[in-house]
Short mmCIF file of C-alpha atoms in Angstrom, two decimals:
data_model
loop_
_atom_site.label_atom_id
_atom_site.label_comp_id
_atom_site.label_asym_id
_atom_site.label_seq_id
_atom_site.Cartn_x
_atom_site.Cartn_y
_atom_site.Cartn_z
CA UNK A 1 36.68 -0.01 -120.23
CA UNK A 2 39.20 -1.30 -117.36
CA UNK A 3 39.24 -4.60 -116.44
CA UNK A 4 41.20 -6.52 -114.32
CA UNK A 5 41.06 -10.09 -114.74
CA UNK A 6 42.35 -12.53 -112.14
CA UNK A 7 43.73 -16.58 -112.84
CA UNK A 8 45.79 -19.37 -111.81
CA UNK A 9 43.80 -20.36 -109.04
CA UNK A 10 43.21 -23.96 -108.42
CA UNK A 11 43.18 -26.85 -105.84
CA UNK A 12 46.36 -27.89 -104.22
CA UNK A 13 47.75 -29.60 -101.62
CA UNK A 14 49.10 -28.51 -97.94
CA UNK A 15 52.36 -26.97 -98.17
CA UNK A 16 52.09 -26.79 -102.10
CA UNK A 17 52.59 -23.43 -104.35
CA UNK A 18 50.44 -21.74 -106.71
CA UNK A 19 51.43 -18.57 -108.91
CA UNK A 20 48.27 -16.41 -109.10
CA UNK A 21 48.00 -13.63 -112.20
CA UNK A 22 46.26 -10.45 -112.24
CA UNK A 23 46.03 -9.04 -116.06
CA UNK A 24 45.12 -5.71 -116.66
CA UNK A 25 43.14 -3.88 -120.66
CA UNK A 26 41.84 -0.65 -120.95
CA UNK A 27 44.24 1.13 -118.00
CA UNK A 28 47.68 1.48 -117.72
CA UNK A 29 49.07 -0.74 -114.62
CA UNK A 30 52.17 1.25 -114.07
CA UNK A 31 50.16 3.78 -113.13
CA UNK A 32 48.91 2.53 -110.20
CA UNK A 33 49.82 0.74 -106.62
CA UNK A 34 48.19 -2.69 -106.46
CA UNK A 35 46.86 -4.57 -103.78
CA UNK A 36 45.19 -8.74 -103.46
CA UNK A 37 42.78 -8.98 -101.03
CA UNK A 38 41.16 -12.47 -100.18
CA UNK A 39 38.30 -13.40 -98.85
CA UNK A 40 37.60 -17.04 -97.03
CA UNK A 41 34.35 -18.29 -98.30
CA UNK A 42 31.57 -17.03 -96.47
CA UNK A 43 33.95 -14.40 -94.67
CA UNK A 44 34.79 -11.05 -94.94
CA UNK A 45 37.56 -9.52 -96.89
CA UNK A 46 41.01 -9.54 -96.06
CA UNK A 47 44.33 -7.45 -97.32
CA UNK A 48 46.96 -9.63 -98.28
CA UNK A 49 49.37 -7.71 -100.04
CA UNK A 50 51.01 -4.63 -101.92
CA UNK A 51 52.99 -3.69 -104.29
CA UNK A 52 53.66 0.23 -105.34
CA UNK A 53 53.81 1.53 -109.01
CA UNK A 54 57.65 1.31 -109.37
CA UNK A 55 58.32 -1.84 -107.45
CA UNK A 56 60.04 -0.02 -104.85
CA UNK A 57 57.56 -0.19 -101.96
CA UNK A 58 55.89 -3.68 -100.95
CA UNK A 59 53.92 -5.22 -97.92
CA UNK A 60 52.49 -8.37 -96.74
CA UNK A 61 50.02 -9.21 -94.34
CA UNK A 62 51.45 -11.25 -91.35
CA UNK A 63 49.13 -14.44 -92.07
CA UNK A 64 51.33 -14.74 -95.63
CA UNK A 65 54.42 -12.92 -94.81
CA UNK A 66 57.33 -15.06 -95.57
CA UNK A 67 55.24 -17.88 -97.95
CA UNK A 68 54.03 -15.38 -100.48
CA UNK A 69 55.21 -13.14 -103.14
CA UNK A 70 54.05 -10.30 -104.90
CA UNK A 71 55.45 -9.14 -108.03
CA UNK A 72 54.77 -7.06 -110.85
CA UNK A 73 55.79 -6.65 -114.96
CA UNK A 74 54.43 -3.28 -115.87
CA UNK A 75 55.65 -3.82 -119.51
CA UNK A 76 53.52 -6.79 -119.47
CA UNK A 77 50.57 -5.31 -117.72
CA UNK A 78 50.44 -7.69 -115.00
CA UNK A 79 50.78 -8.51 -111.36
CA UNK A 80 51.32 -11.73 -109.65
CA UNK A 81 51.32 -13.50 -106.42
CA UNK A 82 53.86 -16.22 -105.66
CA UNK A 83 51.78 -18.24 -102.87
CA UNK A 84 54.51 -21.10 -101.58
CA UNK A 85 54.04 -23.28 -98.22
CA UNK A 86 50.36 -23.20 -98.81
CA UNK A 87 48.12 -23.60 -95.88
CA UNK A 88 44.04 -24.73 -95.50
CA UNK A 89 43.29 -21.60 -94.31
CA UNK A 90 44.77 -19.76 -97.65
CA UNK A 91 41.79 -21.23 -99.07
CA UNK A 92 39.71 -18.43 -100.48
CA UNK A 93 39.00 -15.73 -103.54
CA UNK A 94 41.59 -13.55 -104.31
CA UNK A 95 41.13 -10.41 -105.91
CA UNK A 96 43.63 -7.87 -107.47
CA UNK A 97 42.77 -4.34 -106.84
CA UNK A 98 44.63 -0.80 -107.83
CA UNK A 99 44.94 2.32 -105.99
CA UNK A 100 46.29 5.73 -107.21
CA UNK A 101 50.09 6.21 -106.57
CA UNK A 102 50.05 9.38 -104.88
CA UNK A 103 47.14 9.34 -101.82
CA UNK A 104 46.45 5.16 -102.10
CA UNK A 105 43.03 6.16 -102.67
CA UNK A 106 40.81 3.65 -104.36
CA UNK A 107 40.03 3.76 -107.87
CA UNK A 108 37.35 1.30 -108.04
CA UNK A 109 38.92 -1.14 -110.20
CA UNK A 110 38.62 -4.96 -108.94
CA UNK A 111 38.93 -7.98 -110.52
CA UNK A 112 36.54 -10.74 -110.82
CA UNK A 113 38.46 -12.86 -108.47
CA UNK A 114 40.16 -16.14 -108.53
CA UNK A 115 39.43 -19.29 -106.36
CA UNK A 116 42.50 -20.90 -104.69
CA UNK A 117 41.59 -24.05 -102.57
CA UNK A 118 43.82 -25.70 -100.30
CA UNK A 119 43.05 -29.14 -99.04
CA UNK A 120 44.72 -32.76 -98.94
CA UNK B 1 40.09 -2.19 -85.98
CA UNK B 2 37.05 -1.39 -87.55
CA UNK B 3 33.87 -2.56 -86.04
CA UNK B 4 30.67 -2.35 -88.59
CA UNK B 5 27.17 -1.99 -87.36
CA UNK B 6 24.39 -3.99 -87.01
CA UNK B 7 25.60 -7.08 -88.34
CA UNK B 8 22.30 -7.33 -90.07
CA UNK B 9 19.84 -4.94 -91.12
CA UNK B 10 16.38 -6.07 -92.26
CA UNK B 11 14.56 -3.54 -93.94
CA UNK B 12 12.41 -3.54 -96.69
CA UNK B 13 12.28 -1.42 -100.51
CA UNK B 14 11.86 2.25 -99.95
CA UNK B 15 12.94 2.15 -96.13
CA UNK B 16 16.09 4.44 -94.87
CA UNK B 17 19.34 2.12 -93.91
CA UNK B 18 21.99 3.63 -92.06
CA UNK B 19 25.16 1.80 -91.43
CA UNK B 20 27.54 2.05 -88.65
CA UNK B 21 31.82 1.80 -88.96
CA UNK B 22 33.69 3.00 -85.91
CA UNK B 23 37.75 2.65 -85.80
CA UNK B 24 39.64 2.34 -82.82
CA UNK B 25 41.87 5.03 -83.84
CA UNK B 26 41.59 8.61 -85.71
CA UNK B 27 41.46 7.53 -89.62
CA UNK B 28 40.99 11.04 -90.66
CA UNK B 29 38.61 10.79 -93.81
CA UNK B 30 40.45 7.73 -95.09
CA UNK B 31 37.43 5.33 -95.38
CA UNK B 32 36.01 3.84 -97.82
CA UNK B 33 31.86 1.65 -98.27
CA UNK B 34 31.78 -1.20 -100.53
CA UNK B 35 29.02 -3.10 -101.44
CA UNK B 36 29.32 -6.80 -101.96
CA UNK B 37 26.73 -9.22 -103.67
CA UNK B 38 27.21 -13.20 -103.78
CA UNK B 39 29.06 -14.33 -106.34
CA UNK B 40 30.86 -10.63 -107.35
CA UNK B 41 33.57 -8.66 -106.32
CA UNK B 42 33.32 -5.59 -103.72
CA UNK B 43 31.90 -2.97 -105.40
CA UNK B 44 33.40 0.70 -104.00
CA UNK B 45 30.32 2.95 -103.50
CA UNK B 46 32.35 5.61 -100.83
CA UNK B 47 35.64 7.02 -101.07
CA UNK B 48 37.16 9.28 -98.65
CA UNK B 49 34.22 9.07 -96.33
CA UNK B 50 31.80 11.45 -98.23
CA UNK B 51 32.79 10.78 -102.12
CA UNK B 52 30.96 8.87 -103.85
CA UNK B 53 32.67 7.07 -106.59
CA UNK B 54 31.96 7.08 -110.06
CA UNK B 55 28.59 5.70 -111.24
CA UNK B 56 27.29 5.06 -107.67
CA UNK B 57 23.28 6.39 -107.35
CA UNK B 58 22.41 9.60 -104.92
CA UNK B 59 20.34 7.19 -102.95
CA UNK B 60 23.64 6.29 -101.40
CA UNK B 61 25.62 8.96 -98.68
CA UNK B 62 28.87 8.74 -96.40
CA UNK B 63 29.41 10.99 -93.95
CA UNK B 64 31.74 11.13 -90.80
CA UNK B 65 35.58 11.28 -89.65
CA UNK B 66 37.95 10.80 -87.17
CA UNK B 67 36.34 7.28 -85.68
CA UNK B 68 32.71 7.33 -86.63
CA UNK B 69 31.30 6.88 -90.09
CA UNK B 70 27.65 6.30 -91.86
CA UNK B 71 26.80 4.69 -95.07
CA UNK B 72 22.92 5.95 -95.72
CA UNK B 73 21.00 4.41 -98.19
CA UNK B 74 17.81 7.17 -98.07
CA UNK B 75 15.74 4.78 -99.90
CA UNK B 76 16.16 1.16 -100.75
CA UNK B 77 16.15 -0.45 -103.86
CA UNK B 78 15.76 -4.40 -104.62
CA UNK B 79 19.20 -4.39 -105.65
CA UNK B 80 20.65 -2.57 -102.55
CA UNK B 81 20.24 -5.57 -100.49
CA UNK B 82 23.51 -7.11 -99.97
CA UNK B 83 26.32 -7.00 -97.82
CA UNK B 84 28.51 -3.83 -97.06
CA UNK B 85 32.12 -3.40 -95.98
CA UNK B 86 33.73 -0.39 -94.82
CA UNK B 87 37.85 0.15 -95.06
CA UNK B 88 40.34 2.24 -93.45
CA UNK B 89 43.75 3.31 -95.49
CA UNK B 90 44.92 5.85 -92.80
CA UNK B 91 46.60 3.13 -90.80
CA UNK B 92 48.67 0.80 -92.78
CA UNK B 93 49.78 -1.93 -93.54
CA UNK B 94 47.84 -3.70 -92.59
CA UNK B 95 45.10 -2.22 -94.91
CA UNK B 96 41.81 -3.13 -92.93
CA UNK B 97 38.02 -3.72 -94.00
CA UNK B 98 35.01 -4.08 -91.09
CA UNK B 99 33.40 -6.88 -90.84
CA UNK B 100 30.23 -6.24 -92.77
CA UNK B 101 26.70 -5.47 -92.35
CA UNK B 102 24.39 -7.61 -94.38
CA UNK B 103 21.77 -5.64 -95.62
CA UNK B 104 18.39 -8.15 -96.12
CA UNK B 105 14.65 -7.92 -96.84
#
């Protein structure tokens, strides 16, 4: 069974940084592209980043681009988000996702999500 | 941008539900339905505008292309009421999702 299971989300402060983790069983993670998507509570879901199979390819939404990082250790099965210069309005769920390598089509998979909370 | 309609639907068991996603540009067949309850994560019922993904009950159909799409539920179920997001992958980054229909008793 896949599972992707989401952590490191906490509260923090304005302007503080928060390394999120996105640990993969039962599927390879080098086989895929991986996206986090958010979601504000009682909002709709938002794409915050990407990160293709290799490393070679990555994208940021314009809300986070320049604060946050993603990153990836296929040996370790894992993908990560590097959230720095935090803001309230990063407050939210975030959820790891993977898409296939060659069409970015959807496989399905989505973690359980972690809570990140921003406020002084 | 993709623009879901109704916001909300309120319908009850056994009743037909057809949702609405139109983009404001071409996104070929490259959309996707999820459904999302409170408390879980987005579940992905439609891939590629007709597919439906693995595990995900007959009850539920996509059809469209280009800027117009459907989710149709043909026959509700107590667990089918929830909210449902539609997103586009033709276009990107940024990767977009609509902004939901909530599907209610």
């Amino acid at each position: 069974e896949v599972q992707l299971v989401e952590s490191g989300g906490v509260l923090v402060q304005p302007g503080g940084s928060l390394r999120l983790s996105c640990a993969a069983s039962g599927v390879s993670l080098s086989d895929y592209g991986m996206h986090w998507v958010r979601q504000a509570p009682g909002k709709g879901l938002e794409w915050v980043s990407y990160i293709s199979a290799r490393s070679d390819v990555i994208y940021y939404a314009d809300s986070v681009k320049g604060r946050f990082t993603i990153t990836r250790d296929n040996a370790k099965n894992s993908l990560h988000l590097q959230m720095n210069s935090l803001r309230v309005e990063d407050t939210a769920i975030y959820y790891c996702t993977s898409v296939d390598v060659l069409m970015h089509k959807p496989t399905g998979h989505w973690g359980q999500g972690t809570l990140v909370t921003v406020s002084s | 941008v993709l623009t879901q309609s109704p916001a909300t639907l309120s319908l009850s068991p056994g009743e037909r539900a057809t949702l609405s996603c139109r983009a404001s540009q071409s996104v070929s067949i490259f959309l996707a339905w999820y459904q999302q309850k409170p408390g879980q994560a987005p579940r992905l019922l439609i891939y590629d505008a007709s597919n439906r993904a693995a595990g995900v009950p007959a009850r539920f159909s996509g059809s469209g292309s280009g800027t117009d799409f459907t989710l149709t539920i043909s026959s509700l179920e107590p667990e089918d009421f929830a909210v449902y997001y539609c997103q586009q992958r033709q276009h990107w980054p940024p990767l977009t999702f609509g902004g939901g229909t909530r599907v209610e008793i």
